[in-house]
PDB file of C-alpha atoms in Angstrom:
ATOM      1  CA  MET A   1      26.334 -78.387 121.027  1.00 58.00           C
ATOM      2  CA  ASN A   2      24.473 -75.764 119.019  1.00 75.00           C
ATOM      3  CA  VAL A   3      24.295 -76.871 115.394  1.00 77.00           C
ATOM      4  CA  PRO A   4      24.328 -73.984 112.900  1.00 83.00           C
ATOM      5  CA  PRO A   5      21.467 -73.644 110.404  1.00 86.00           C
ATOM      6  CA  PRO A   6      21.935 -76.023 107.466  1.00 88.00           C
ATOM      7  CA  TYR A   7      22.392 -73.275 104.880  1.00 89.00           C
ATOM      8  CA  GLU A   8      24.299 -70.403 106.442  1.00 92.00           C
ATOM      9  CA  ILE A   9      27.220 -68.406 105.091  1.00 95.00           C
ATOM     10  CA  ARG A  10      30.065 -68.404 107.599  1.00 96.00           C
ATOM     11  CA  ALA A  11      33.386 -66.700 106.922  1.00 97.00           C
ATOM     12  CA  ARG A  12      36.222 -64.666 108.298  1.00 97.00           C
ATOM     13  CA  HIS A  13      35.071 -61.138 107.549  1.00 97.00           C
ATOM     14  CA  SER A  14      35.265 -57.473 108.410  1.00 95.00           C
ATOM     15  CA  ALA A  15      32.915 -54.595 107.707  1.00 93.00           C
ATOM     16  CA  SER A  16      34.321 -54.267 104.192  1.00 96.00           C
ATOM     17  CA  THR A  17      35.885 -57.629 103.259  1.00 97.00           C
ATOM     18  CA  VAL A  18      35.277 -61.379 103.189  1.00 98.00           C
ATOM     19  CA  THR A  19      38.081 -63.977 103.205  1.00 98.00           C
ATOM     20  CA  VAL A  20      37.809 -66.985 100.909  1.00 98.00           C
ATOM     21  CA  TYR A  21      40.198 -69.860 100.258  1.00 98.00           C
ATOM     22  CA  GLN A  22      41.630 -71.469  97.149  1.00 98.00           C
ATOM     23  CA  ALA A  23      44.528 -73.836  96.438  1.00 98.00           C
ATOM     24  CA  TYR A  24      46.810 -73.722  93.424  1.00 98.00           C
ATOM     25  CA  PRO A  25      50.085 -75.121  92.141  1.00 97.00           C
ATOM     26  CA  PRO A  26      53.069 -73.034  93.258  1.00 97.00           C
ATOM     27  CA  SER A  27      53.388 -71.532  89.765  1.00 96.00           C
ATOM     28  CA  ILE A  28      50.110 -69.681  90.373  1.00 97.00           C
ATOM     29  CA  GLY A  29      49.862 -69.493  94.155  1.00 97.00           C
ATOM     30  CA  LEU A  30      53.320 -68.146  94.965  1.00 97.00           C
ATOM     31  CA  PRO A  31      53.218 -65.183  92.530  1.00 97.00           C
ATOM     32  CA  ALA A  32      49.668 -64.389  93.664  1.00 97.00           C
ATOM     33  CA  ALA A  33      50.739 -64.245  97.320  1.00 98.00           C
ATOM     34  CA  ARG A  34      53.922 -62.324  96.499  1.00 97.00           C
ATOM     35  CA  ASP A  35      52.169 -59.657  94.419  1.00 97.00           C
ATOM     36  CA  GLY A  36      48.803 -59.593  96.190  1.00 96.00           C
ATOM     37  CA  ARG A  37      46.964 -60.279  92.957  1.00 95.00           C
ATOM     38  CA  PHE A  38      46.510 -63.111  90.496  1.00 96.00           C
ATOM     39  CA  PRO A  39      49.164 -63.359  87.773  1.00 95.00           C
ATOM     40  CA  ALA A  40      48.471 -63.196  84.062  1.00 91.00           C
ATOM     41  CA  ALA A  41      48.743 -67.007  83.930  1.00 92.00           C
ATOM     42  CA  TRP A  42      45.575 -67.230  86.062  1.00 95.00           C
ATOM     43  CA  LYS A  43      42.881 -67.993  83.482  1.00 91.00           C
ATOM     44  CA  ARG A  44      40.147 -65.401  83.757  1.00 90.00           C
ATOM     45  CA  ASP A  45      37.937 -67.199  81.228  1.00 89.00           C
ATOM     46  CA  ARG A  46      37.527 -70.350  83.368  1.00 91.00           C
ATOM     47  CA  MET A  47      35.214 -71.157  86.259  1.00 94.00           C
ATOM     48  CA  THR A  48      36.921 -70.705  89.618  1.00 97.00           C
ATOM     49  CA  TRP A  49      35.512 -71.846  92.976  1.00 97.00           C
ATOM     50  CA  ILE A  50      35.996 -69.883  96.173  1.00 98.00           C
ATOM     51  CA  LYS A  51      35.360 -71.300  99.640  1.00 97.00           C
ATOM     52  CA  PRO A  52      34.724 -69.220 102.774  1.00 98.00           C
ATOM     53  CA  SER A  53      35.365 -72.318 104.922  1.00 98.00           C
ATOM     54  CA  PHE A  54      39.007 -73.037 105.765  1.00 98.00           C
ATOM     55  CA  LEU A  55      38.265 -76.633 106.759  1.00 98.00           C
ATOM     56  CA  TRP A  56      36.289 -77.342 103.599  1.00 97.00           C
ATOM     57  CA  MET A  57      39.304 -76.074 101.646  1.00 98.00           C
ATOM     58  CA  MET A  58      41.499 -78.437 103.670  1.00 98.00           C
ATOM     59  CA  TYR A  59      39.167 -81.296 102.738  1.00 98.00           C
ATOM     60  CA  ARG A  60      39.384 -80.322  99.082  1.00 97.00           C
ATOM     61  CA  CYS A  61      43.174 -79.886  98.917  1.00 98.00           C
ATOM     62  CA  GLY A  62      44.214 -82.500 101.487  1.00 98.00           C
ATOM     63  CA  TRP A  63      45.840 -79.929 103.757  1.00 98.00           C
ATOM     64  CA  GLY A  64      47.809 -78.612 100.778  1.00 97.00           C
ATOM     65  CA  THR A  65      49.229 -81.990  99.768  1.00 97.00           C
ATOM     66  CA  LYS A  66      47.249 -82.815  96.625  1.00 97.00           C
ATOM     67  CA  GLU A  67      48.978 -82.364  93.294  1.00 97.00           C
ATOM     68  CA  GLY A  68      48.193 -78.970  91.801  1.00 96.00           C
ATOM     69  CA  GLN A  69      46.879 -77.683  95.139  1.00 97.00           C
ATOM     70  CA  GLU A  70      50.104 -77.374  97.109  1.00 98.00           C
ATOM     71  CA  THR A  71      49.774 -73.622  97.752  1.00 98.00           C
ATOM     72  CA  VAL A  72      46.801 -72.614  99.887  1.00 98.00           C
ATOM     73  CA  LEU A  73      45.698 -69.003  99.561  1.00 98.00           C
ATOM     74  CA  ALA A  74      43.542 -66.823 101.785  1.00 98.00           C
ATOM     75  CA  VAL A  75      42.062 -64.267  99.409  1.00 98.00           C
ATOM     76  CA  GLU A  76      40.500 -61.206 100.989  1.00 98.00           C
ATOM     77  CA  ILE A  77      37.877 -59.729  98.669  1.00 98.00           C
ATOM     78  CA  THR A  78      35.541 -56.800  98.951  1.00 98.00           C
ATOM     79  CA  ARG A  79      32.263 -57.461 100.677  1.00 96.00           C
ATOM     80  CA  GLU A  80      30.609 -55.572  97.825  1.00 96.00           C
ATOM     81  CA  GLY A  81      32.017 -58.046  95.306  1.00 97.00           C
ATOM     82  CA  PHE A  82      30.984 -61.038  97.387  1.00 97.00           C
ATOM     83  CA  VAL A  83      27.432 -59.676  97.645  1.00 95.00           C
ATOM     84  CA  TRP A  84      27.339 -59.036  93.896  1.00 96.00           C
ATOM     85  CA  ALA A  85      28.326 -62.642  93.205  1.00 95.00           C
ATOM     86  CA  LEU A  86      25.606 -63.951  95.534  1.00 94.00           C
ATOM     87  CA  GLU A  87      22.959 -61.675  94.032  1.00 92.00           C
ATOM     88  CA  ASN A  88      23.833 -62.901  90.537  1.00 93.00           C
ATOM     89  CA  ALA A  89      24.197 -66.593  91.405  1.00 89.00           C
ATOM     90  CA  GLU A  90      22.126 -69.637  90.558  1.00 85.00           C
ATOM     91  CA  LEU A  91      22.156 -73.042  92.214  1.00 88.00           C
ATOM     92  CA  SER A  92      24.572 -75.443  90.553  1.00 83.00           C
ATOM     93  CA  HIS A  93      21.868 -78.113  90.201  1.00 84.00           C
ATOM     94  CA  TYR A  94      18.134 -78.298  89.599  1.00 76.00           C
ATOM     95  CA  VAL A  95      15.926 -78.598  92.674  1.00 81.00           C
ATOM     96  CA  ARG A  96      12.223 -79.406  92.401  1.00 80.00           C
ATOM     97  CA  GLY A  97      10.197 -76.817  94.279  1.00 77.00           C
ATOM     98  CA  VAL A  98      12.889 -74.164  93.976  1.00 80.00           C
ATOM     99  CA  HIS A  99      12.841 -73.884  90.175  1.00 80.00           C
ATOM    100  CA  PRO A 100       9.641 -73.987  88.078  1.00 80.00           C
ATOM    101  CA  ASP A 101      11.152 -76.737  85.930  1.00 80.00           C
ATOM    102  CA  GLN A 102      14.498 -77.976  84.636  1.00 83.00           C
ATOM    103  CA  GLU A 103      14.427 -75.802  81.525  1.00 85.00           C
ATOM    104  CA  ALA A 104      13.860 -72.650  83.600  1.00 76.00           C
ATOM    105  CA  TRP A 105      16.797 -73.627  85.816  1.00 82.00           C
ATOM    106  CA  ARG A 106      19.022 -74.264  82.770  1.00 83.00           C
ATOM    107  CA  ARG A 107      18.162 -70.856  81.300  1.00 83.00           C
ATOM    108  CA  SER A 108      18.920 -69.172  84.597  1.00 75.00           C
ATOM    109  CA  LEU A 109      22.193 -71.076  84.992  1.00 77.00           C
ATOM    110  CA  ARG A 110      23.357 -70.155  81.482  1.00 85.00           C
ATOM    111  CA  GLY A 111      22.871 -66.476  82.229  1.00 85.00           C
ATOM    112  CA  ALA A 112      24.353 -66.509  85.732  1.00 88.00           C
ATOM    113  CA  PRO A 113      28.001 -65.472  86.196  1.00 93.00           C
ATOM    114  CA  ALA A 114      28.083 -67.235  89.561  1.00 93.00           C
ATOM    115  CA  ARG A 115      26.771 -70.502  90.918  1.00 94.00           C
ATOM    116  CA  VAL A 116      26.143 -71.735  94.430  1.00 93.00           C
ATOM    117  CA  GLN A 117      26.818 -75.198  95.757  1.00 93.00           C
ATOM    118  CA  TRP A 118      26.189 -76.305  99.342  1.00 94.00           C
ATOM    119  CA  ASP A 119      28.418 -79.153 100.543  1.00 94.00           C
ATOM    120  CA  PRO A 120      28.722 -80.685 104.020  1.00 96.00           C
ATOM    121  CA  GLU A 121      30.963 -78.645 106.291  1.00 97.00           C
ATOM    122  CA  ARG A 122      33.985 -80.525 107.682  1.00 97.00           C
ATOM    123  CA  ASP A 123      35.522 -81.001 111.112  1.00 98.00           C
ATOM    124  CA  LEU A 124      39.223 -81.264 111.966  1.00 98.00           C
ATOM    125  CA  ARG A 125      39.192 -84.918 110.906  1.00 97.00           C
ATOM    126  CA  LEU A 126      37.689 -83.669 107.615  1.00 98.00           C
ATOM    127  CA  ASP A 127      34.592 -85.755 108.333  1.00 98.00           C
ATOM    128  CA  PRO A 128      31.232 -84.286 107.215  1.00 97.00           C
ATOM    129  CA  LEU A 129      29.149 -82.267 109.658  1.00 97.00           C
ATOM    130  CA  PRO A 130      25.319 -82.052 109.675  1.00 94.00           C
ATOM    131  CA  TYR A 131      25.264 -78.577 108.147  1.00 94.00           C
ATOM    132  CA  ARG A 132      26.469 -77.091 104.904  1.00 94.00           C
ATOM    133  CA  SER A 133      29.297 -74.914 103.659  1.00 95.00           C
ATOM    134  CA  LEU A 134      29.020 -72.510 100.740  1.00 96.00           C
ATOM    135  CA  GLN A 135      31.069 -73.027  97.597  1.00 96.00           C
ATOM    136  CA  LEU A 136      30.769 -70.145  95.152  1.00 97.00           C
ATOM    137  CA  GLY A 137      31.678 -70.685  91.511  1.00 96.00           C
ATOM    138  CA  LEU A 138      32.672 -67.639  89.470  1.00 97.00           C
ATOM    139  CA  SER A 139      32.786 -67.487  85.694  1.00 95.00           C
ATOM    140  CA  GLY A 140      32.795 -64.861  82.969  1.00 94.00           C
ATOM    141  CA  GLU A 141      32.302 -61.378  84.390  1.00 96.00           C
ATOM    142  CA  ALA A 142      32.395 -62.639  87.978  1.00 96.00           C
ATOM    143  CA  ALA A 143      35.769 -64.385  87.553  1.00 97.00           C
ATOM    144  CA  ARG A 144      37.311 -61.337  85.895  1.00 96.00           C
ATOM    145  CA  ARG A 145      35.997 -58.979  88.557  1.00 97.00           C
ATOM    146  CA  TYR A 146      37.168 -61.336  91.311  1.00 97.00           C
ATOM    147  CA  ALA A 147      40.727 -61.342  89.995  1.00 96.00           C
ATOM    148  CA  ASP A 148      41.017 -57.736  88.891  1.00 95.00           C
ATOM    149  CA  GLU A 149      38.595 -55.673  91.001  1.00 96.00           C
ATOM    150  CA  TRP A 150      37.472 -57.437  94.171  1.00 97.00           C
ATOM    151  CA  THR A 151      40.787 -58.822  95.437  1.00 97.00           C
ATOM    152  CA  VAL A 152      42.130 -56.783  98.360  1.00 97.00           C
ATOM    153  CA  SER A 153      44.940 -59.092  99.477  1.00 97.00           C
ATOM    154  CA  VAL A 154      46.295 -62.591  98.885  1.00 98.00           C
ATOM    155  CA  ARG A 155      48.123 -64.488 101.640  1.00 98.00           C
ATOM    156  CA  ASP A 156      49.908 -67.820 101.478  1.00 98.00           C
ATOM    157  CA  VAL A 157      48.476 -69.874 104.367  1.00 98.00           C
ATOM    158  CA  THR A 158      50.072 -73.178 103.363  1.00 98.00           C
ATOM    159  CA  GLY A 159      52.253 -73.101 106.473  1.00 98.00           C
ATOM    160  CA  LEU A 160      49.187 -72.679 108.665  1.00 98.00           C
ATOM    161  CA  ALA A 161      47.496 -75.603 106.923  1.00 98.00           C
ATOM    162  CA  HIS A 162      50.527 -77.825 107.510  1.00 98.00           C
ATOM    163  CA  GLU A 163      50.842 -76.721 111.135  1.00 98.00           C
ATOM    164  CA  ILE A 164      47.201 -77.507 111.909  1.00 98.00           C
ATOM    165  CA  HIS A 165      47.460 -80.816 110.065  1.00 98.00           C
ATOM    166  CA  GLY A 166      50.524 -81.740 112.120  1.00 98.00           C
ATOM    167  CA  LEU A 167      48.622 -81.082 115.347  1.00 98.00           C
ATOM    168  CA  VAL A 168      45.672 -83.129 114.097  1.00 98.00           C
ATOM    169  CA  ARG A 169      47.960 -86.043 113.276  1.00 97.00           C
ATOM    170  CA  ALA A 170      49.463 -85.797 116.756  1.00 98.00           C
ATOM    171  CA  GLY A 171      46.014 -85.837 118.340  1.00 97.00           C
ATOM    172  CA  GLU A 172      46.441 -82.320 119.722  1.00 98.00           C
ATOM    173  CA  TRP A 173      42.868 -81.305 118.955  1.00 98.00           C
ATOM    174  CA  ASP A 174      42.674 -78.229 121.171  1.00 98.00           C
ATOM    175  CA  GLY A 175      45.869 -76.828 119.709  1.00 98.00           C
ATOM    176  CA  ALA A 176      44.659 -77.458 116.182  1.00 98.00           C
ATOM    177  CA  ALA A 177      41.271 -75.880 116.858  1.00 98.00           C
ATOM    178  CA  GLY A 178      42.933 -72.845 118.396  1.00 98.00           C
ATOM    179  CA  LEU A 179      44.763 -72.095 115.145  1.00 98.00           C
ATOM    180  CA  LEU A 180      41.699 -72.224 112.913  1.00 98.00           C
ATOM    181  CA  PRO A 181      40.588 -68.933 111.352  1.00 97.00           C
ATOM    182  CA  ARG A 182      37.533 -67.591 113.167  1.00 96.00           C
ATOM    183  CA  GLU A 183      34.525 -67.867 110.863  1.00 97.00           C
ATOM    184  CA  THR A 184      31.224 -66.302 111.894  1.00 96.00           C
ATOM    185  CA  PRO A 185      27.849 -65.969 110.144  1.00 95.00           C
ATOM    186  CA  LEU A 186      27.400 -63.288 107.521  1.00 91.00           C
ATOM    187  CA  GLU A 187      23.882 -62.693 108.725  1.00 80.00           C
ATOM    188  CA  CYS A 188      23.018 -59.878 106.325  1.00 72.00           C
ATOM    189  CA  LEU A 189      23.933 -61.954 103.265  1.00 78.00           C
ATOM    190  CA  SER A 190      22.007 -64.758 101.620  1.00 80.00           C
ATOM    191  CA  ALA A 191      22.594 -67.139  98.741  1.00 83.00           C
ATOM    192  CA  PRO A 192      20.320 -69.427  96.715  1.00 85.00           C
ATOM    193  CA  ARG A 193      19.440 -72.486  98.781  1.00 83.00           C
ATOM    194  CA  PRO A 194      18.415 -75.976  97.627  1.00 85.00           C
ATOM    195  CA  VAL A 195      15.190 -75.815  99.650  1.00 72.00           C
ATOM    196  CA  PRO A 196      12.078 -73.703  99.104  1.00 61.00           C
ATOM    197  CA  ALA A 197      12.289 -70.425 101.015  1.00 52.00           C
ATOM    198  CA  SER A 198       9.103 -71.229 102.918  1.00 44.00           C
ATOM    199  CA  ARG A 199      10.721 -74.167 104.727  1.00 39.00           C
TER     200      ARG A 199
END
């Protein structure tokens, strides 16, 4: 099996858009999917995390069963917006050798409207894999632009999550894998990594 690079952005994407996943209570998720945009109740002044990995989202929301995360959304955003967030992001934690010192990292983080976190990717059992998945946190300007400028479409994929989960529980691994969204590397994009670039 070919193991992907440890820090690689993989997503469902087109020439102009990137699909990310989030999970919300029905009071937020259902109006967002119905209207194709986030409702006024969606707090634009709070940090929001978007995940290009469907399976990492399933790990986070328990296949759409966790309280407050019952509605799973596939949010298609502009590639331009996604690139802007990456270009203005800082790592979510200090890493020796990447940052000059902790104070420099803190200054950079305070001024960054986006932050990058790399967590282990997940398999269909939601067990960790030996490579990482991007989580992108958006706050301030980035969160507002995400909700009001970058969003192209919002789809409710809760049914898909439940269907795949049902196949997993039945041990029908090939069927479950066949329903997964196809995520491929975004080779022209990069994000801050928790290792020095020379490695």
